[in-house]
Short mmCIF file of C-alpha atoms in Angstrom, two decimals:
data_model
loop_
_atom_site.label_atom_id
_atom_site.label_comp_id
_atom_site.label_asym_id
_atom_site.label_seq_id
_atom_site.Cartn_x
_atom_site.Cartn_y
_atom_site.Cartn_z
CA MET I 1 121.36 -222.62 38.29
CA SER I 2 125.02 -223.34 38.79
CA GLY I 3 127.63 -220.95 37.47
CA LYS I 4 130.35 -223.58 37.75
CA ILE I 5 131.95 -224.67 34.49
CA GLY I 6 130.56 -227.87 33.01
CA ILE I 7 131.98 -230.49 30.67
CA ASN I 8 130.49 -232.55 27.87
CA TYR I 9 131.37 -236.13 28.78
CA GLY I 10 131.31 -237.80 25.38
CA ARG I 11 132.48 -241.39 24.94
CA GLU I 12 132.96 -241.82 21.18
CA GLY I 13 136.59 -242.83 21.50
CA ASP I 14 138.77 -245.91 21.72
CA ASN I 15 140.52 -246.91 24.96
CA LEU I 16 139.07 -244.06 27.02
CA PRO I 17 139.30 -244.20 30.82
CA SER I 18 136.39 -246.04 32.43
CA PRO I 19 133.36 -244.09 33.68
CA TYR I 20 134.63 -244.55 37.24
CA GLU I 21 138.07 -243.20 36.32
CA SER I 22 136.52 -240.39 34.27
CA ILE I 23 134.39 -239.18 37.16
CA GLN I 24 137.45 -239.26 39.41
CA ILE I 25 139.31 -237.20 36.81
CA MET I 26 136.46 -234.67 36.50
CA THR I 27 136.20 -234.40 40.27
CA SER I 28 139.92 -233.64 40.48
CA MET I 29 139.46 -231.01 37.75
CA LYS I 30 136.68 -229.45 39.87
CA VAL I 31 134.10 -229.86 37.13
CA GLY I 32 130.85 -228.36 38.40
CA GLN I 33 128.44 -229.84 35.84
CA ILE I 34 128.41 -232.76 33.42
CA LYS I 35 126.36 -233.09 30.25
CA LEU I 36 125.69 -236.59 28.95
CA ASN I 37 124.56 -237.46 25.43
CA ASP I 38 122.27 -240.09 26.96
CA SER I 39 121.15 -241.22 30.42
CA ASP I 40 123.70 -243.98 30.94
CA PRO I 41 122.73 -245.78 34.18
CA GLU I 42 126.30 -246.72 35.13
CA ILE I 43 127.47 -243.10 34.93
CA LEU I 44 124.41 -241.75 36.74
CA THR I 45 124.94 -244.31 39.52
CA LEU I 46 128.61 -243.37 39.84
CA LEU I 47 127.63 -239.69 40.11
CA SER I 48 125.33 -240.45 43.06
CA GLY I 49 126.41 -238.60 46.15
CA THR I 50 128.66 -236.16 44.32
CA LYS I 51 127.96 -232.45 44.15
CA ILE I 52 128.20 -232.42 40.36
CA HIS I 53 125.09 -231.17 38.57
CA VAL I 54 124.02 -233.32 35.61
CA ALA I 55 122.25 -232.79 32.30
CA VAL I 56 120.92 -235.96 30.67
CA THR I 57 119.78 -236.29 27.08
CA VAL I 58 116.89 -238.09 25.42
CA PRO I 59 118.37 -239.30 22.09
CA ASN I 60 116.81 -238.04 18.87
CA ASP I 61 115.86 -241.60 17.92
CA ASP I 62 113.52 -241.80 20.93
CA ILE I 63 111.67 -238.51 20.40
CA ILE I 64 109.00 -239.65 17.95
CA ARG I 65 108.04 -242.61 20.16
CA ILE I 66 108.01 -240.58 23.40
CA GLY I 67 106.10 -237.76 21.72
CA SER I 68 103.45 -240.11 20.40
CA ASN I 69 102.06 -241.09 23.81
CA GLU I 70 102.60 -239.86 27.37
CA THR I 71 102.81 -243.49 28.46
CA TYR I 72 106.20 -243.67 26.76
CA ALA I 73 107.28 -240.44 28.45
CA GLU I 74 106.33 -241.93 31.82
CA GLN I 75 108.23 -245.09 30.89
CA TRP I 76 111.37 -243.06 30.14
CA VAL I 77 111.09 -241.16 33.44
CA ARG I 78 110.57 -244.38 35.43
CA ASN I 79 113.42 -246.24 33.76
CA SER I 80 116.02 -243.54 33.11
CA PHE I 81 115.39 -240.85 35.72
CA ILE I 82 113.66 -242.05 38.90
CA PRO I 83 116.27 -244.72 39.80
CA HIS I 84 118.96 -242.01 40.09
CA TYR I 85 117.13 -238.99 41.47
CA PRO I 86 117.66 -237.20 43.86
CA ASN I 87 120.94 -238.88 44.88
CA THR I 88 122.36 -237.89 41.52
CA LEU I 89 121.85 -234.16 41.03
CA ILE I 90 120.08 -234.26 37.67
CA ARG I 91 119.14 -230.66 36.88
CA PHE I 92 118.32 -230.75 33.16
CA VAL I 93 116.61 -233.19 30.81
CA LEU I 94 117.55 -232.30 27.23
CA VAL I 95 115.02 -233.71 24.78
CA GLY I 96 117.02 -234.26 21.63
CA ASN I 97 120.20 -232.74 20.29
CA GLY I 98 119.96 -230.40 17.32
CA VAL I 99 116.45 -231.56 16.41
CA LEU I 100 115.86 -228.30 14.52
CA ASN I 101 119.18 -228.33 12.66
CA SER I 102 118.93 -227.36 9.00
CA ASN I 103 120.94 -230.40 7.86
CA LEU I 104 119.26 -233.05 10.00
CA ASP I 105 118.88 -236.39 8.27
CA GLY I 106 115.76 -238.55 8.41
CA ASP I 107 112.13 -237.57 8.80
CA ARG I 108 112.65 -233.97 9.86
CA MET I 109 108.98 -232.98 9.98
CA ALA I 110 108.07 -235.95 12.17
CA LEU I 111 110.80 -234.90 14.60
CA TYR I 112 109.63 -231.29 14.53
CA ASP I 113 106.07 -232.38 15.30
CA SER I 114 107.17 -234.76 18.08
CA LEU I 115 109.60 -232.48 19.90
CA LEU I 116 107.13 -230.46 21.96
CA PRO I 117 104.85 -233.42 22.86
CA ALA I 118 107.94 -235.32 24.06
CA MET I 119 109.13 -232.37 26.17
CA ARG I 120 105.64 -231.84 27.59
CA GLY I 121 105.16 -235.55 28.31
CA ILE I 122 108.42 -235.82 30.25
CA LYS I 123 107.68 -232.62 32.18
CA ASN I 124 104.17 -233.84 33.08
CA SER I 125 105.58 -237.16 34.23
CA LEU I 126 108.19 -235.45 36.43
CA ASN I 127 105.46 -233.23 37.91
CA ALA I 128 103.35 -236.31 38.64
CA HIS I 129 106.25 -237.70 40.63
CA GLY I 130 106.53 -234.44 42.57
CA ILE I 131 109.74 -233.40 40.79
CA ARG I 132 109.50 -229.72 39.89
CA ASN I 133 113.03 -228.37 40.11
CA VAL I 134 114.34 -230.17 37.01
CA LYS I 135 114.31 -228.18 33.78
CA VAL I 136 113.08 -229.92 30.62
CA THR I 137 114.38 -228.35 27.42
CA THR I 138 116.15 -229.11 24.13
CA THR I 139 119.47 -228.32 22.49
CA LEU I 140 119.72 -226.19 19.34
CA ALA I 141 122.58 -225.24 17.06
CA MET I 142 123.26 -221.77 15.69
CA ASP I 143 121.89 -222.78 12.30
CA VAL I 144 118.36 -222.28 13.68
CA LEU I 145 119.01 -218.64 12.81
CA GLN I 146 118.42 -217.24 9.36
CA THR I 147 120.30 -214.03 10.17
CA SER I 148 122.66 -213.51 13.10
CA PHE I 149 124.70 -210.37 12.39
CA PRO I 150 124.57 -207.84 13.77
CA PRO I 151 122.97 -209.50 16.82
CA SER I 152 119.94 -207.19 16.75
CA ASN I 153 119.10 -208.65 13.31
CA GLY I 154 118.86 -212.15 14.76
CA THR I 155 115.88 -214.05 13.31
CA PHE I 156 114.95 -217.73 13.22
CA ARG I 157 114.81 -219.66 9.95
CA SER I 158 111.52 -219.22 8.12
CA ASP I 159 110.74 -222.96 8.21
CA ILE I 160 110.64 -222.96 12.04
CA SER I 161 109.88 -219.35 13.02
CA GLY I 162 106.13 -219.66 12.53
CA THR I 163 105.66 -223.26 13.61
CA VAL I 164 107.73 -225.33 16.01
CA MET I 165 109.90 -222.53 17.43
CA PRO I 166 107.09 -220.45 18.99
CA ARG I 167 105.61 -223.60 20.51
CA VAL I 168 108.90 -224.64 22.08
CA LEU I 169 109.51 -221.13 23.41
CA LYS I 170 106.01 -220.99 24.89
CA PHE I 171 106.73 -224.24 26.73
CA LEU I 172 110.09 -222.98 28.03
CA ASN I 173 108.51 -219.70 29.12
CA GLY I 174 105.63 -221.42 30.90
CA THR I 175 107.91 -223.85 32.77
CA LYS I 176 110.62 -221.26 33.51
CA SER I 177 113.12 -223.44 31.67
CA VAL I 178 116.22 -222.47 29.69
CA LEU I 179 117.16 -222.93 26.04
CA PHE I 180 120.37 -224.88 25.45
CA LEU I 181 122.56 -223.79 22.52
CA ASP I 182 125.69 -225.14 20.86
CA VAL I 183 127.77 -221.99 20.38
CA TYR I 184 131.12 -222.38 18.63
CA PRO I 185 132.92 -219.16 17.67
CA TYR I 186 135.55 -221.35 16.00
CA PHE I 187 133.18 -222.28 13.18
CA ALA I 188 132.03 -218.70 12.62
CA TRP I 189 135.62 -217.40 12.59
CA SER I 190 137.13 -220.20 10.47
CA ALA I 191 134.43 -219.67 7.83
CA ASN I 192 135.24 -215.96 7.61
CA PRO I 193 138.75 -215.29 9.03
CA ILE I 194 139.28 -212.20 6.89
CA ASN I 195 136.31 -210.28 8.31
CA ILE I 196 136.27 -211.67 11.86
CA SER I 197 139.25 -210.97 14.10
CA LEU I 198 140.87 -214.03 15.69
CA ASP I 199 141.30 -212.08 18.95
CA PHE I 200 137.56 -211.31 18.90
CA ALA I 201 136.78 -215.01 18.48
CA LEU I 202 139.25 -216.07 21.19
CA LEU I 203 137.58 -213.84 23.83
CA ARG I 204 140.66 -211.69 24.29
CA GLU I 205 138.35 -208.69 24.72
CA ASN I 206 140.86 -206.21 23.28
CA LEU I 207 138.48 -205.11 20.49
CA THR I 208 134.99 -203.65 20.43
CA GLN I 209 132.13 -203.69 17.95
CA THR I 210 128.95 -201.66 18.26
CA ASP I 211 125.68 -203.12 17.04
CA PRO I 212 124.16 -200.34 14.88
CA GLY I 213 120.64 -201.57 15.56
CA SER I 214 120.79 -201.78 19.36
CA GLY I 215 123.78 -199.62 20.23
CA LEU I 216 125.15 -202.47 22.37
CA VAL I 217 128.93 -202.76 22.50
CA TYR I 218 130.55 -206.19 22.08
CA THR I 219 134.04 -207.32 23.03
CA ASN I 220 133.83 -210.92 21.78
CA LEU I 221 132.12 -213.14 19.24
CA LEU I 222 130.55 -215.49 21.80
CA ASP I 223 128.40 -212.69 23.25
CA GLN I 224 127.34 -211.65 19.76
CA MET I 225 126.22 -215.18 18.96
CA LEU I 226 124.28 -215.57 22.22
CA ASP I 227 122.58 -212.21 21.88
CA SER I 228 121.59 -212.89 18.27
CA VAL I 229 119.50 -215.79 19.60
CA THR I 230 118.02 -213.63 22.37
CA PHE I 231 116.98 -210.99 19.81
CA ALA I 232 115.44 -213.73 17.63
CA ILE I 233 113.49 -215.03 20.63
CA GLU I 234 112.21 -211.54 21.43
CA LYS I 235 111.00 -211.11 17.84
CA LEU I 236 108.63 -214.01 18.54
CA GLY I 237 107.27 -212.24 21.61
CA PHE I 238 109.21 -213.88 24.46
CA HIS I 239 111.33 -211.67 26.72
CA ASN I 240 112.36 -213.74 29.73
CA ILE I 241 113.83 -216.95 28.34
CA ARG I 242 117.31 -217.68 29.63
CA LEU I 243 120.07 -219.32 27.61
CA ALA I 244 122.60 -222.02 28.46
CA ILE I 245 125.60 -223.13 26.42
CA SER I 246 125.34 -226.85 25.81
CA GLY I 247 128.62 -226.99 23.93
CA THR I 248 131.47 -224.62 23.16
CA GLY I 249 135.21 -224.91 22.77
CA TRP I 250 138.03 -224.82 20.23
CA PRO I 251 139.77 -227.72 18.44
CA SER I 252 143.43 -228.33 19.30
CA ALA I 253 144.24 -229.96 15.93
CA GLY I 254 142.68 -230.47 12.53
CA ASP I 255 143.19 -231.22 8.89
CA ILE I 256 145.94 -229.46 6.96
CA ASP I 257 143.50 -226.92 5.52
CA GLN I 258 141.55 -226.31 8.75
CA ILE I 259 142.66 -222.87 9.81
CA GLY I 260 143.35 -222.03 13.44
CA ALA I 261 142.90 -225.52 14.90
CA ASN I 262 145.84 -225.67 17.28
CA ILE I 263 146.72 -226.04 20.95
CA TYR I 264 147.55 -222.36 21.41
CA ASN I 265 144.12 -221.18 20.25
CA ALA I 266 142.25 -223.97 22.04
CA ALA I 267 143.90 -223.21 25.37
CA THR I 268 143.47 -219.47 24.90
CA TYR I 269 139.75 -219.75 24.09
CA ASN I 270 138.85 -222.14 26.88
CA ARG I 271 140.91 -220.31 29.51
CA ASN I 272 139.30 -217.01 28.53
CA LEU I 273 135.88 -218.71 28.52
CA VAL I 274 136.38 -219.95 32.08
CA ARG I 275 137.58 -216.53 33.20
CA LYS I 276 134.54 -214.85 31.64
CA MET I 277 131.95 -217.28 32.98
CA THR I 278 133.33 -217.31 36.54
CA LEU I 279 133.83 -213.56 36.99
CA LYS I 280 132.20 -211.86 39.95
CA PRO I 281 130.00 -209.98 39.49
CA LEU I 282 128.64 -212.02 36.60
CA PRO I 283 129.10 -210.21 33.27
CA GLY I 284 126.33 -212.00 31.33
CA THR I 285 126.13 -210.52 27.83
CA PRO I 286 125.51 -206.95 26.62
CA LYS I 287 121.86 -207.84 25.96
CA SER I 288 121.44 -209.80 29.22
CA PRO I 289 123.94 -208.39 31.73
CA GLY I 290 124.52 -210.01 35.11
CA VAL I 291 122.88 -213.38 34.39
CA ILE I 292 124.28 -216.87 34.86
CA VAL I 293 124.85 -218.66 31.55
CA PRO I 294 125.36 -222.35 32.40
CA THR I 295 128.26 -223.43 30.20
CA PHE I 296 129.51 -226.85 29.13
CA ILE I 297 132.90 -227.10 27.41
CA SER I 298 133.29 -229.63 24.61
CA SER I 299 134.67 -231.93 25.57
CA LEU I 300 136.37 -234.01 28.25
CA TYR I 301 138.33 -236.24 25.86
CA ASP I 302 139.55 -236.25 22.28
CA GLU I 303 137.13 -238.78 20.76
CA SER I 304 138.70 -240.87 18.02
CA ARG I 305 135.49 -242.41 16.66
CA LYS I 306 133.80 -239.14 15.78
CA ILE I 307 133.13 -238.89 12.05
CA GLY I 308 133.94 -235.80 10.01
CA PRO I 309 136.91 -233.46 9.53
CA GLU I 310 139.95 -234.03 11.74
CA THR I 311 138.86 -231.25 14.10
CA GLU I 312 135.94 -233.44 15.21
CA ARG I 313 138.41 -235.69 17.02
CA HIS I 314 140.29 -232.92 18.81
CA TRP I 315 137.91 -230.94 21.02
CA GLY I 316 139.02 -232.57 24.26
CA LEU I 317 140.68 -231.00 27.25
CA LEU I 318 142.30 -234.41 27.71
CA HIS I 319 143.89 -236.96 25.42
CA ALA I 320 142.23 -240.38 25.24
CA ASN I 321 144.66 -241.65 27.90
CA GLY I 322 143.49 -239.00 30.38
CA THR I 323 146.52 -236.70 30.17
CA PRO I 324 145.93 -232.97 29.53
CA VAL I 325 146.13 -231.58 26.02
CA TYR I 326 147.00 -228.30 27.78
CA GLU I 327 146.72 -226.87 31.27
CA ILE I 328 143.41 -225.37 32.34
CA ASP I 329 141.86 -224.41 35.68
CA LEU I 330 138.09 -224.74 35.49
CA THR I 331 137.51 -222.73 38.68
CA GLY I 332 138.78 -219.50 37.10
CA SER I 333 141.07 -218.76 40.03
CA ARG I 334 144.38 -219.26 38.23
CA ASN I 335 146.05 -216.21 36.72
CA MET I 336 146.78 -216.40 33.01
CA SER I 337 150.43 -215.59 33.72
CA ASP I 338 150.74 -218.72 35.87
CA TYR I 339 150.31 -221.10 32.94
CA SER I 340 153.33 -222.63 31.19
CA PRO I 341 154.12 -221.31 27.68
CA LEU I 342 152.08 -222.84 24.88
CA PRO I 343 153.40 -224.11 21.54
CA PRO I 344 153.11 -221.31 18.97
CA ALA I 345 150.17 -221.28 16.58
CA GLU I 346 151.37 -222.10 13.07
CA ASN I 347 148.14 -222.38 11.08
CA ASN I 348 146.25 -219.16 11.80
CA GLN I 349 146.41 -218.23 8.13
CA PRO I 350 144.67 -220.19 5.33
CA TYR I 351 146.81 -222.98 3.91
CA LYS I 352 147.90 -222.05 0.38
CA GLY I 353 149.52 -225.29 -0.78
CA LYS I 354 148.09 -228.34 -2.50
CA VAL I 355 146.31 -231.00 -0.47
CA TRP I 356 145.28 -234.54 -1.37
CA CYS I 357 143.28 -237.25 0.38
CA GLU I 358 144.75 -240.65 1.28
CA VAL I 359 143.92 -243.78 3.25
CA ALA I 360 144.85 -243.11 6.87
CA PRO I 361 147.85 -245.19 7.99
CA TRP I 362 146.02 -246.68 10.99
CA VAL I 363 143.17 -248.13 8.90
CA ASN I 364 142.59 -251.88 8.70
CA GLU I 365 142.66 -252.84 5.02
CA VAL I 366 139.67 -255.14 5.53
CA SER I 367 137.40 -252.08 5.71
CA LEU I 368 138.63 -250.57 2.43
CA PRO I 369 136.97 -252.68 -0.33
CA SER I 370 133.42 -251.70 0.66
CA ALA I 371 134.40 -248.03 0.96
CA LEU I 372 136.13 -248.17 -2.42
CA SER I 373 133.07 -249.77 -3.99
CA SER I 374 130.82 -247.11 -2.46
CA VAL I 375 132.92 -244.21 -3.76
CA CYS I 376 133.23 -245.72 -7.23
CA SER I 377 129.51 -246.45 -7.50
CA THR I 378 128.66 -242.87 -6.50
CA ASP I 379 130.58 -241.43 -9.44
CA ASN I 380 131.80 -243.77 -12.17
CA GLN I 381 134.36 -241.27 -13.46
CA THR I 382 136.10 -241.19 -10.09
CA CYS I 383 137.48 -244.69 -10.57
CA ALA I 384 137.76 -244.92 -14.35
CA ALA I 385 141.58 -244.80 -14.19
CA LEU I 386 141.60 -247.76 -11.76
CA ALA I 387 140.07 -250.22 -14.22
CA PRO I 388 142.38 -252.99 -15.52
CA GLY I 389 144.62 -251.40 -18.10
CA GLY I 390 143.82 -247.91 -16.78
CA GLU I 391 146.59 -245.42 -16.15
CA CYS I 392 146.35 -245.83 -12.39
CA TYR I 393 145.57 -249.55 -12.18
CA GLU I 394 149.13 -250.36 -11.12
CA PRO I 395 150.13 -251.13 -8.44
CA VAL I 396 147.26 -253.52 -7.73
CA SER I 397 146.69 -252.62 -4.09
CA VAL I 398 143.49 -251.87 -2.23
CA VAL I 399 145.32 -249.12 -0.29
CA TRP I 400 146.57 -247.50 -3.49
CA HIS I 401 143.22 -247.79 -5.26
CA ALA I 402 141.31 -246.42 -2.24
CA SER I 403 143.71 -243.49 -1.86
CA TYR I 404 143.32 -242.63 -5.53
CA ALA I 405 139.52 -242.92 -5.36
CA PHE I 406 139.25 -240.90 -2.13
CA SER I 407 141.49 -238.13 -3.46
CA SER I 408 139.77 -238.04 -6.86
CA TYR I 409 136.28 -237.90 -5.34
CA TRP I 410 137.30 -235.28 -2.76
CA ALA I 411 138.92 -233.07 -5.39
CA LYS I 412 135.76 -233.16 -7.48
CA TYR I 413 133.21 -232.56 -4.71
CA ARG I 414 135.20 -230.59 -2.14
CA SER I 415 133.65 -227.31 -3.26
CA GLN I 416 130.22 -228.81 -2.54
CA GLY I 417 131.12 -229.66 1.06
CA ALA I 418 132.76 -233.09 0.71
CA ILE I 419 135.38 -233.79 3.37
CA CYS I 420 138.41 -236.07 3.38
CA SER I 421 137.07 -238.52 5.94
CA PHE I 422 135.15 -241.37 4.29
CA ASN I 423 133.86 -242.59 7.64
CA GLY I 424 137.23 -242.18 9.32
CA LEU I 425 139.21 -244.12 6.71
CA ALA I 426 141.00 -241.14 5.15
CA ARG I 427 143.12 -238.15 6.06
CA GLU I 428 144.56 -235.15 4.24
CA THR I 429 148.15 -235.17 2.98
CA THR I 430 150.53 -232.81 1.21
CA VAL I 431 152.03 -235.72 -0.75
CA ASP I 432 150.64 -236.31 -4.24
CA PRO I 433 149.05 -239.80 -4.22
CA SER I 434 150.61 -240.53 -7.63
CA LYS I 435 154.01 -240.26 -5.93
CA PHE I 436 153.20 -242.43 -2.89
CA PRO I 437 156.02 -244.86 -2.05
CA MET I 438 154.30 -248.23 -1.75
CA ASN I 439 155.40 -250.54 1.06
CA SER I 440 155.98 -254.16 0.10
CA ASP I 441 152.95 -255.25 2.14
CA GLN I 442 150.73 -252.78 0.23
CA ARG I 443 151.53 -254.19 -3.22
#
């Protein structure tokens, strides 16, 4: 397996460089591996003849069909894999992304039941074609764990620990494959910034924590998270399954109340990550010293069409136009002191002020009526003041009414996990919507 730093090449953005330009950019950045969220034939063709290792993904929507019959697995291999191999250095086939997530929508049990048959079918098909050096696996998120701290207490969720998880691990063990994990210290730290040191999360390695159960000493949060999964795997009786990081990184911007999402922290984390993963000799983790952990940084670009909090659109090393968000050397050879100064971090403490939700200024008004109707139908009280004669009916403007409805709904359900996004139509603001100056074209 390659120890060179990889990149998640996502394409959920507007006006991104073309695949041809993107591969040229990644080649100039000395990217060693690329992870795709699909098996796009144009990209795989463009990667032919390069030395870049590739991980392709079977989308979640295809798993039930592929798992139902090995004929469909063979069909996928013939159509999506064989035309590009071996000229394109495909090294991993990732069957699904977060199939075992706790918050997965849709028919979760059908996906659970189909995951292993789909993995096995694709592996059998590759073997039948004489292809044995490609690892078939899946990608999991950290929420597969029920407990993760300290790492020695790591255990899988009870709904998967006695069913699908042992079966998947048995397959990985028997095929000498690796388990891919999304590992984001940012989320763990931002959810608990009082008890987790920011330096510990940023891989500064100037602090230590000793696991009371194992006696292992940790200098960063990433190692703790990885080892918690290794301990959970061992509790199910498997002791030789390697891990890979399918996605990690730090957002360079976020909503007003999203702590620590800034360029300084993003650059610091990813630079330290590269330094750690390219050290010689390989450090591995306290639980698994000296091993290669294939690592893919999320992501190549800021992706404007990603849905969710503002951080979702700011994981890129590059802006959508291909220019760097900050300097980074993916080979690990550049000294930290050689980088230019970074803008200071100004949101490393929780935001204490008031925040509202408003229609984002870049939104096309045509998309607002349906969103407004959806919010109002979800909770009648949210829009009561917008009815004719209501205290907030004036001014009669779809932008005004949507901003009021978004902010009212968000205020009511924020504590239950609601976010100020509304499918990308809204953003947070420190200006009270009742005091919004209305432009003449909004009236």
